[in-house]
Amino acid sequence: MTGIAIHWPMAGGALVLLLLPIGLFHGARTRHRALSSDWSGYWGRTLGHGFHAIDFGRAMLGAWYLVDGLLPAADATGIAVHAPLLAQSAVLAIGTTLQTFVCKERHAACAPFAYTAGVATGFLPITVGWFAVTLAIVFTFGVRAPALFFPALSAAVAGVSLLMAGLDPVPAHLAAAAAAGLPWLLTLLFPRELTVACLARTASSERIAAGDVRK
């Protein structure tokens, strides 16, 4: 692609890690609990689901590969210099959309908390990514509105980036901020119930009658 120097092993690895929906691998013991439901007794079953740790790790590694796998070509000039960032932004947007909408529950969407946090920490400098994720987590627990993690992370990434850069916008950081807010925005535009994967007590647990939520 004109204007882009591609490191194929890293770029290929980034595409696999970032675009493959984690929802495809949820097995018989995975249930989806709506964010609006009562979470008493479900925290352990949610945090104990190994897919969340895997999701965070692969997103962080994939975002890091994406940064180093797509670079401006040595002879790039003018608008072509921005081609790598445009390609990276597209990958992040498509990847986040796939993680959100590929869900085995009907009329539901997966809330990709671990994925978006991993992207922020892998795509952005440590001082921006980790600080923004921490701020978003603290805010979300404070207001007790899990779905607001995504716009909070988006705002935190943009805000921390501006502070670190002396109020000079960094396009790459703004691209990551936009991707972080997508799950919340998408479920507003295309109404779906945001859910989180948790472990069922048994593989044969029954579906709750109300809504597309499983125990």
mmCIF file of N, CA and C in Angstrom, residues 96-214:
data_model
loop_
_atom_site.group_PDB
_atom_site.id
_atom_site.type_symbol
_atom_site.label_atom_id
_atom_site.label_comp_id
_atom_site.label_asym_id
_atom_site.label_seq_id
_atom_site.Cartn_x
_atom_site.Cartn_y
_atom_site.Cartn_z
ATOM 1 N N THR A 96 -12.949 -3.728 17.182
ATOM 2 C CA THR A 96 -13.838 -3.438 18.312
ATOM 3 C C THR A 96 -15.286 -3.748 17.952
ATOM 4 N N THR A 97 -15.681 -3.444 16.733
ATOM 5 C CA THR A 97 -17.041 -3.737 16.291
ATOM 6 C C THR A 97 -17.306 -5.239 16.284
ATOM 7 N N LEU A 98 -16.349 -6.014 15.805
ATOM 8 C CA LEU A 98 -16.508 -7.472 15.781
ATOM 9 C C LEU A 98 -16.600 -8.048 17.195
ATOM 10 N N GLN A 99 -15.755 -7.546 18.104
ATOM 11 C CA GLN A 99 -15.798 -8.048 19.484
ATOM 12 C C GLN A 99 -17.149 -7.754 20.124
ATOM 13 N N THR A 100 -17.764 -6.644 19.743
ATOM 14 C CA THR A 100 -19.035 -6.232 20.339
ATOM 15 C C THR A 100 -20.208 -7.031 19.795
ATOM 16 N N PHE A 101 -20.280 -7.193 18.491
ATOM 17 C CA PHE A 101 -21.478 -7.757 17.888
ATOM 18 C C PHE A 101 -21.447 -9.272 17.679
ATOM 19 N N VAL A 102 -20.271 -9.883 17.723
ATOM 20 C CA VAL A 102 -20.223 -11.345 17.595
ATOM 21 C C VAL A 102 -20.481 -11.931 18.981
ATOM 22 N N CYS A 103 -21.715 -12.313 19.204
ATOM 23 C CA CYS A 103 -22.153 -12.808 20.510
ATOM 24 C C CYS A 103 -23.105 -13.979 20.282
ATOM 25 N N LYS A 104 -22.964 -15.029 21.085
ATOM 26 C CA LYS A 104 -23.791 -16.218 20.901
ATOM 27 C C LYS A 104 -25.182 -16.078 21.527
ATOM 28 N N GLU A 105 -25.413 -14.953 22.192
ATOM 29 C CA GLU A 105 -26.744 -14.661 22.720
ATOM 30 C C GLU A 105 -27.518 -13.830 21.702
ATOM 31 N N ARG A 106 -28.742 -14.210 21.431
ATOM 32 C CA ARG A 106 -29.563 -13.464 20.481
ATOM 33 C C ARG A 106 -29.920 -12.094 21.039
ATOM 34 N N HIS A 107 -29.911 -11.096 20.169
ATOM 35 C CA HIS A 107 -30.285 -9.728 20.530
ATOM 36 C C HIS A 107 -29.412 -9.166 21.646
ATOM 37 N N ALA A 108 -28.186 -9.648 21.728
ATOM 38 C CA ALA A 108 -27.263 -9.173 22.762
ATOM 39 C C ALA A 108 -25.938 -8.801 22.118
ATOM 40 N N ALA A 109 -25.142 -8.068 22.850
ATOM 41 C CA ALA A 109 -23.797 -7.700 22.409
ATOM 42 C C ALA A 109 -22.840 -7.965 23.556
ATOM 43 N N CYS A 110 -21.611 -8.294 23.210
ATOM 44 C CA CYS A 110 -20.589 -8.508 24.233
ATOM 45 C C CYS A 110 -19.973 -7.159 24.601
ATOM 46 N N ALA A 111 -19.805 -6.924 25.874
ATOM 47 C CA ALA A 111 -19.143 -5.702 26.337
ATOM 48 C C ALA A 111 -17.644 -5.994 26.420
ATOM 49 N N PRO A 112 -16.840 -5.526 25.453
ATOM 50 C CA PRO A 112 -15.427 -5.915 25.393
ATOM 51 C C PRO A 112 -14.532 -5.084 26.326
ATOM 52 N N PHE A 113 -14.791 -5.212 27.633
ATOM 53 C CA PHE A 113 -14.004 -4.453 28.611
ATOM 54 C C PHE A 113 -12.516 -4.767 28.485
ATOM 55 N N ALA A 114 -12.191 -6.059 28.534
ATOM 56 C CA ALA A 114 -10.782 -6.474 28.508
ATOM 57 C C ALA A 114 -10.124 -6.105 27.182
ATOM 58 N N TYR A 115 -10.854 -6.255 26.094
ATOM 59 C CA TYR A 115 -10.302 -5.961 24.773
ATOM 60 C C TYR A 115 -9.945 -4.486 24.631
ATOM 61 N N THR A 116 -10.881 -3.593 24.977
ATOM 62 C CA THR A 116 -10.609 -2.169 24.817
ATOM 63 C C THR A 116 -9.505 -1.704 25.774
ATOM 64 N N ALA A 117 -9.474 -2.268 26.979
ATOM 65 C CA ALA A 117 -8.392 -1.928 27.909
ATOM 66 C C ALA A 117 -7.056 -2.403 27.369
ATOM 67 N N GLY A 118 -7.042 -3.596 26.769
ATOM 68 C CA GLY A 118 -5.809 -4.115 26.186
ATOM 69 C C GLY A 118 -5.333 -3.282 25.014
ATOM 70 N N VAL A 119 -6.256 -2.848 24.169
ATOM 71 C CA VAL A 119 -5.895 -1.994 23.032
ATOM 72 C C VAL A 119 -5.287 -0.683 23.524
ATOM 73 N N ALA A 120 -5.901 -0.078 24.539
ATOM 74 C CA ALA A 120 -5.403 1.199 25.057
ATOM 75 C C ALA A 120 -3.997 1.066 25.624
ATOM 76 N N THR A 121 -3.729 -0.030 26.335
ATOM 77 C CA THR A 121 -2.415 -0.194 26.954
ATOM 78 C C THR A 121 -1.358 -0.643 25.956
ATOM 79 N N GLY A 122 -1.770 -1.257 24.849
ATOM 80 C CA GLY A 122 -0.803 -1.712 23.864
ATOM 81 C C GLY A 122 -0.534 -0.710 22.757
ATOM 82 N N PHE A 123 -1.549 0.048 22.394
ATOM 83 C CA PHE A 123 -1.427 0.985 21.272
ATOM 84 C C PHE A 123 -0.834 2.320 21.707
ATOM 85 N N LEU A 124 -1.072 2.688 22.961
ATOM 86 C CA LEU A 124 -0.658 3.996 23.462
ATOM 87 C C LEU A 124 0.595 3.896 24.334
ATOM 88 N N PRO A 125 1.300 5.000 24.530
ATOM 89 C CA PRO A 125 2.423 5.001 25.475
ATOM 90 C C PRO A 125 1.941 4.610 26.873
ATOM 91 N N ILE A 126 2.828 4.023 27.675
ATOM 92 C CA ILE A 126 2.462 3.543 29.001
ATOM 93 C C ILE A 126 1.830 4.640 29.842
ATOM 94 N N THR A 127 2.417 5.843 29.805
ATOM 95 C CA THR A 127 1.917 6.934 30.635
ATOM 96 C C THR A 127 0.508 7.358 30.263
ATOM 97 N N VAL A 128 0.111 7.105 29.037
ATOM 98 C CA VAL A 128 -1.237 7.465 28.594
ATOM 99 C C VAL A 128 -2.197 6.294 28.774
ATOM 100 N N GLY A 129 -1.844 5.133 28.226
ATOM 101 C CA GLY A 129 -2.736 3.980 28.221
ATOM 102 C C GLY A 129 -3.113 3.477 29.601
ATOM 103 N N TRP A 130 -2.132 3.183 30.430
ATOM 104 C CA TRP A 130 -2.419 2.618 31.747
ATOM 105 C C TRP A 130 -3.132 3.627 32.640
ATOM 106 N N PHE A 131 -2.732 4.874 32.569
ATOM 107 C CA PHE A 131 -3.376 5.898 33.388
ATOM 108 C C PHE A 131 -4.834 6.081 32.967
ATOM 109 N N ALA A 132 -5.079 6.088 31.663
ATOM 110 C CA ALA A 132 -6.449 6.256 31.163
ATOM 111 C C ALA A 132 -7.335 5.084 31.579
ATOM 112 N N VAL A 133 -6.817 3.868 31.472
ATOM 113 C CA VAL A 133 -7.592 2.685 31.875
ATOM 114 C C VAL A 133 -7.911 2.741 33.366
ATOM 115 N N THR A 134 -6.940 3.126 34.174
ATOM 116 C CA THR A 134 -7.165 3.233 35.619
ATOM 117 C C THR A 134 -8.246 4.257 35.933
ATOM 118 N N LEU A 135 -8.176 5.424 35.287
ATOM 119 C CA LEU A 135 -9.189 6.456 35.499
ATOM 120 C C LEU A 135 -10.580 5.956 35.108
ATOM 121 N N ALA A 136 -10.660 5.256 33.974
ATOM 122 C CA ALA A 136 -11.956 4.758 33.505
ATOM 123 C C ALA A 136 -12.538 3.728 34.470
ATOM 124 N N ILE A 137 -11.685 2.860 35.013
ATOM 125 C CA ILE A 137 -12.158 1.845 35.962
ATOM 126 C C ILE A 137 -12.669 2.503 37.238
ATOM 127 N N VAL A 138 -11.901 3.447 37.762
ATOM 128 C CA VAL A 138 -12.315 4.150 38.984
ATOM 129 C C VAL A 138 -13.637 4.879 38.768
ATOM 130 N N PHE A 139 -13.768 5.567 37.638
ATOM 131 C CA PHE A 139 -15.006 6.278 37.337
ATOM 132 C C PHE A 139 -16.181 5.320 37.241
ATOM 133 N N THR A 140 -15.994 4.208 36.551
ATOM 134 C CA THR A 140 -17.078 3.249 36.337
ATOM 135 C C THR A 140 -17.567 2.660 37.651
ATOM 136 N N PHE A 141 -16.641 2.294 38.529
ATOM 137 C CA PHE A 141 -17.043 1.769 39.831
ATOM 138 C C PHE A 141 -17.707 2.860 40.663
ATOM 139 N N GLY A 142 -17.247 4.091 40.508
ATOM 140 C CA GLY A 142 -17.813 5.190 41.282
ATOM 141 C C GLY A 142 -19.253 5.474 40.932
ATOM 142 N N VAL A 143 -19.584 5.458 39.649
ATOM 143 C CA VAL A 143 -20.955 5.762 39.223
ATOM 144 C C VAL A 143 -21.822 4.504 39.135
ATOM 145 N N ARG A 144 -21.187 3.334 39.257
ATOM 146 C CA ARG A 144 -21.898 2.045 39.212
ATOM 147 C C ARG A 144 -22.726 1.896 37.936
ATOM 148 N N ALA A 145 -22.122 2.270 36.844
ATOM 149 C CA ALA A 145 -22.764 2.145 35.527
ATOM 150 C C ALA A 145 -21.745 1.516 34.578
ATOM 151 N N PRO A 146 -21.666 0.176 34.522
ATOM 152 C CA PRO A 146 -20.618 -0.506 33.752
ATOM 153 C C PRO A 146 -20.522 -0.087 32.291
ATOM 154 N N ALA A 147 -21.662 0.187 31.662
ATOM 155 C CA ALA A 147 -21.644 0.539 30.236
ATOM 156 C C ALA A 147 -20.898 1.839 29.982
ATOM 157 N N LEU A 148 -20.808 2.684 31.008
ATOM 158 C CA LEU A 148 -20.118 3.967 30.840
ATOM 159 C C LEU A 148 -18.599 3.826 30.855
ATOM 160 N N PHE A 149 -18.106 2.596 31.059
ATOM 161 C CA PHE A 149 -16.654 2.384 30.995
ATOM 162 C C PHE A 149 -16.112 2.808 29.640
ATOM 163 N N PHE A 150 -16.862 2.525 28.582
ATOM 164 C CA PHE A 150 -16.364 2.784 27.223
ATOM 165 C C PHE A 150 -16.266 4.277 26.904
ATOM 166 N N PRO A 151 -17.316 5.076 27.105
ATOM 167 C CA PRO A 151 -17.124 6.516 26.896
ATOM 168 C C PRO A 151 -16.148 7.117 27.902
ATOM 169 N N ALA A 152 -16.094 6.543 29.118
ATOM 170 C CA ALA A 152 -15.134 7.052 30.109
ATOM 171 C C ALA A 152 -13.708 6.784 29.662
ATOM 172 N N LEU A 153 -13.458 5.599 29.116
ATOM 173 C CA LEU A 153 -12.113 5.280 28.631
ATOM 174 C C LEU A 153 -11.755 6.157 27.441
ATOM 175 N N SER A 154 -12.722 6.385 26.560
ATOM 176 C CA SER A 154 -12.487 7.253 25.416
ATOM 177 C C SER A 154 -12.108 8.660 25.871
ATOM 178 N N ALA A 155 -12.876 9.205 26.816
ATOM 179 C CA ALA A 155 -12.598 10.554 27.321
ATOM 180 C C ALA A 155 -11.275 10.598 28.075
ATOM 181 N N ALA A 156 -10.978 9.527 28.826
ATOM 182 C CA ALA A 156 -9.736 9.486 29.595
ATOM 183 C C ALA A 156 -8.518 9.440 28.676
ATOM 184 N N VAL A 157 -8.602 8.643 27.622
ATOM 185 C CA VAL A 157 -7.488 8.571 26.670
ATOM 186 C C VAL A 157 -7.251 9.941 26.043
ATOM 187 N N ALA A 158 -8.318 10.578 25.582
ATOM 188 C CA ALA A 158 -8.179 11.898 24.955
ATOM 189 C C ALA A 158 -7.660 12.930 25.944
ATOM 190 N N GLY A 159 -8.208 12.922 27.158
ATOM 191 C CA GLY A 159 -7.807 13.904 28.156
ATOM 192 C C GLY A 159 -6.373 13.734 28.626
ATOM 193 N N VAL A 160 -5.994 12.498 28.944
ATOM 194 C CA VAL A 160 -4.623 12.238 29.401
ATOM 195 C C VAL A 160 -3.632 12.553 28.288
ATOM 196 N N SER A 161 -3.991 12.201 27.055
ATOM 197 C CA SER A 161 -3.119 12.486 25.920
ATOM 198 C C SER A 161 -2.879 13.986 25.770
ATOM 199 N N LEU A 162 -3.951 14.763 25.871
ATOM 200 C CA LEU A 162 -3.811 16.214 25.743
ATOM 201 C C LEU A 162 -2.944 16.794 26.859
ATOM 202 N N LEU A 163 -3.115 16.281 28.067
ATOM 203 C CA LEU A 163 -2.306 16.768 29.181
ATOM 204 C C LEU A 163 -0.831 16.425 28.984
ATOM 205 N N MET A 164 -0.568 15.195 28.552
ATOM 206 C CA MET A 164 0.817 14.758 28.365
ATOM 207 C C MET A 164 1.488 15.476 27.197
ATOM 208 N N ALA A 165 0.689 15.861 26.186
ATOM 209 C CA ALA A 165 1.246 16.490 24.988
ATOM 210 C C ALA A 165 1.155 18.009 25.032
ATOM 211 N N GLY A 166 0.860 18.564 26.195
ATOM 212 C CA GLY A 166 0.765 20.016 26.294
ATOM 213 C C GLY A 166 -0.378 20.588 25.496
ATOM 214 N N LEU A 167 -1.541 19.898 25.541
ATOM 215 C CA LEU A 167 -2.765 20.318 24.852
ATOM 216 C C LEU A 167 -2.637 20.299 23.332
ATOM 217 N N ASP A 168 -1.659 19.578 22.840
ATOM 218 C CA ASP A 168 -1.487 19.411 21.392
ATOM 219 C C ASP A 168 -2.034 18.037 21.000
ATOM 220 N N PRO A 169 -3.146 17.958 20.264
ATOM 221 C CA PRO A 169 -3.755 16.660 19.950
ATOM 222 C C PRO A 169 -2.801 15.730 19.202
ATOM 223 N N VAL A 170 -2.782 14.469 19.619
ATOM 224 C CA VAL A 170 -1.977 13.448 18.956
ATOM 225 C C VAL A 170 -2.939 12.545 18.173
ATOM 226 N N PRO A 171 -2.901 12.559 16.834
ATOM 227 C CA PRO A 171 -3.880 11.809 16.040
ATOM 228 C C PRO A 171 -3.993 10.333 16.415
ATOM 229 N N ALA A 172 -2.857 9.671 16.671
ATOM 230 C CA ALA A 172 -2.904 8.250 17.016
ATOM 231 C C ALA A 172 -3.665 8.021 18.310
ATOM 232 N N HIS A 173 -3.488 8.920 19.266
ATOM 233 C CA HIS A 173 -4.182 8.779 20.539
ATOM 234 C C HIS A 173 -5.680 9.019 20.372
ATOM 235 N N LEU A 174 -6.038 9.950 19.507
ATOM 236 C CA LEU A 174 -7.452 10.212 19.249
ATOM 237 C C LEU A 174 -8.110 9.028 18.541
ATOM 238 N N ALA A 175 -7.343 8.332 17.709
ATOM 239 C CA ALA A 175 -7.868 7.135 17.038
ATOM 240 C C ALA A 175 -8.180 6.046 18.064
ATOM 241 N N ALA A 176 -7.289 5.884 19.032
ATOM 242 C CA ALA A 176 -7.513 4.901 20.087
ATOM 243 C C ALA A 176 -8.700 5.304 20.953
ATOM 244 N N ALA A 177 -8.841 6.599 21.210
ATOM 245 C CA ALA A 177 -9.973 7.088 21.998
ATOM 246 C C ALA A 177 -11.295 6.797 21.296
ATOM 247 N N ALA A 178 -11.324 6.998 19.988
ATOM 248 C CA ALA A 178 -12.544 6.733 19.216
ATOM 249 C C ALA A 178 -12.909 5.258 19.264
ATOM 250 N N ALA A 179 -11.916 4.386 19.129
ATOM 251 C CA ALA A 179 -12.170 2.941 19.169
ATOM 252 C C ALA A 179 -12.691 2.519 20.534
ATOM 253 N N ALA A 180 -12.171 3.124 21.599
ATOM 254 C CA ALA A 180 -12.583 2.749 22.956
ATOM 255 C C ALA A 180 -14.052 3.039 23.206
ATOM 256 N N GLY A 181 -14.575 4.090 22.606
ATOM 257 C CA GLY A 181 -15.971 4.447 22.829
ATOM 258 C C GLY A 181 -16.955 3.739 21.921
ATOM 259 N N LEU A 182 -16.468 2.976 20.963
ATOM 260 C CA LEU A 182 -17.351 2.355 19.976
ATOM 261 C C LEU A 182 -18.392 1.395 20.556
ATOM 262 N N PRO A 183 -18.047 0.496 21.494
ATOM 263 C CA PRO A 183 -19.075 -0.441 21.980
ATOM 264 C C PRO A 183 -20.308 0.263 22.529
ATOM 265 N N TRP A 184 -20.107 1.324 23.280
ATOM 266 C CA TRP A 184 -21.222 2.090 23.845
ATOM 267 C C TRP A 184 -22.005 2.773 22.725
ATOM 268 N N LEU A 185 -21.302 3.395 21.789
ATOM 269 C CA LEU A 185 -21.970 4.107 20.700
ATOM 270 C C LEU A 185 -22.727 3.146 19.794
ATOM 271 N N LEU A 186 -22.130 2.015 19.477
ATOM 272 C CA LEU A 186 -22.763 1.055 18.578
ATOM 273 C C LEU A 186 -24.053 0.490 19.149
ATOM 274 N N THR A 187 -24.057 0.230 20.466
ATOM 275 C CA THR A 187 -25.271 -0.321 21.062
ATOM 276 C C THR A 187 -26.348 0.743 21.267
ATOM 277 N N LEU A 188 -25.989 2.014 21.136
ATOM 278 C CA LEU A 188 -27.000 3.065 21.097
ATOM 279 C C LEU A 188 -27.613 3.161 19.705
ATOM 280 N N LEU A 189 -26.759 3.052 18.686
ATOM 281 C CA LEU A 189 -27.228 3.145 17.308
ATOM 282 C C LEU A 189 -27.976 1.897 16.870
ATOM 283 N N PHE A 190 -27.511 0.738 17.321
ATOM 284 C CA PHE A 190 -28.123 -0.552 16.978
ATOM 285 C C PHE A 190 -28.462 -1.254 18.292
ATOM 286 N N PRO A 191 -29.608 -0.947 18.876
ATOM 287 C CA PRO A 191 -29.923 -1.370 20.249
ATOM 288 C C PRO A 191 -29.713 -2.866 20.503
ATOM 289 N N ARG A 192 -28.804 -3.143 21.407
ATOM 290 C CA ARG A 192 -28.534 -4.494 21.891
ATOM 291 C C ARG A 192 -28.301 -4.423 23.392
ATOM 292 N N GLU A 193 -28.549 -5.516 24.093
ATOM 293 C CA GLU A 193 -28.262 -5.598 25.522
ATOM 294 C C GLU A 193 -26.789 -5.935 25.692
ATOM 295 N N LEU A 194 -26.039 -5.057 26.356
ATOM 296 C CA LEU A 194 -24.630 -5.330 26.606
ATOM 297 C C LEU A 194 -24.500 -6.389 27.691
ATOM 298 N N THR A 195 -23.715 -7.416 27.411
ATOM 299 C CA THR A 195 -23.545 -8.520 28.349
ATOM 300 C C THR A 195 -22.071 -8.812 28.580
ATOM 301 N N VAL A 196 -21.790 -9.537 29.656
ATOM 302 C CA VAL A 196 -20.424 -9.949 29.980
ATOM 303 C C VAL A 196 -20.404 -11.456 30.166
ATOM 304 N N ALA A 197 -19.363 -12.092 29.655
ATOM 305 C CA ALA A 197 -19.226 -13.536 29.781
ATOM 306 C C ALA A 197 -18.850 -13.916 31.206
ATOM 307 N N CYS A 198 -19.515 -14.939 31.723
ATOM 308 C CA CYS A 198 -19.178 -15.475 33.036
ATOM 309 C C CYS A 198 -19.318 -16.992 32.980
ATOM 310 N N LEU A 199 -18.799 -17.657 33.979
ATOM 311 C CA LEU A 199 -18.846 -19.112 34.017
ATOM 312 C C LEU A 199 -20.162 -19.587 34.596
ATOM 313 N N ALA A 200 -20.780 -20.556 33.936
ATOM 314 C CA ALA A 200 -21.986 -21.172 34.481
ATOM 315 C C ALA A 200 -21.587 -22.147 35.577
ATOM 316 N N ARG A 201 -22.517 -22.411 36.486
ATOM 317 C CA ARG A 201 -22.227 -23.396 37.528
ATOM 318 C C ARG A 201 -22.041 -24.785 36.918
ATOM 319 N N THR A 202 -22.862 -25.077 35.925
ATOM 320 C CA THR A 202 -22.725 -26.339 35.196
ATOM 321 C C THR A 202 -22.934 -26.058 33.731
ATOM 322 N N ALA A 203 -22.454 -26.966 32.875
ATOM 323 C CA ALA A 203 -22.582 -26.786 31.431
ATOM 324 C C ALA A 203 -24.023 -26.874 30.972
ATOM 325 N N SER A 204 -24.907 -27.424 31.808
ATOM 326 C CA SER A 204 -26.300 -27.614 31.402
ATOM 327 C C SER A 204 -27.248 -26.619 32.053
ATOM 328 N N SER A 205 -26.700 -25.510 32.578
ATOM 329 C CA SER A 205 -27.544 -24.502 33.234
ATOM 330 C C SER A 205 -28.616 -23.995 32.280
ATOM 331 N N GLU A 206 -29.743 -23.624 32.830
ATOM 332 C CA GLU A 206 -30.872 -23.184 32.009
ATOM 333 C C GLU A 206 -30.798 -21.687 31.733
ATOM 334 N N ARG A 207 -31.399 -21.296 30.647
ATOM 335 C CA ARG A 207 -31.514 -19.883 30.275
ATOM 336 C C ARG A 207 -32.598 -19.226 31.135
ATOM 337 N N ILE A 208 -32.327 -18.014 31.587
ATOM 338 C CA ILE A 208 -33.346 -17.267 32.332
ATOM 339 C C ILE A 208 -34.457 -16.880 31.361
ATOM 340 N N ALA A 209 -35.668 -16.915 31.837
ATOM 341 C CA ALA A 209 -36.787 -16.630 30.964
ATOM 342 C C ALA A 209 -36.794 -15.187 30.470
ATOM 343 N N ALA A 210 -36.384 -14.269 31.303
ATOM 344 C CA ALA A 210 -36.433 -12.855 30.924
ATOM 345 C C ALA A 210 -35.162 -12.431 30.211
ATOM 346 N N GLY A 211 -35.280 -12.207 28.914
ATOM 347 C CA GLY A 211 -34.138 -11.669 28.180
ATOM 348 C C GLY A 211 -33.161 -12.744 27.754
ATOM 349 N N ASP A 212 -32.126 -12.306 27.005
ATOM 350 C CA ASP A 212 -31.109 -13.209 26.514
ATOM 351 C C ASP A 212 -29.961 -13.268 27.485
ATOM 352 N N VAL A 213 -30.203 -13.721 28.693
ATOM 353 C CA VAL A 213 -29.178 -13.783 29.719
ATOM 354 C C VAL A 213 -29.181 -15.180 30.303
ATOM 355 N N ARG A 214 -28.011 -15.726 30.533
ATOM 356 C CA ARG A 214 -27.895 -17.078 31.063
ATOM 357 C C ARG A 214 -27.233 -17.080 32.421
#
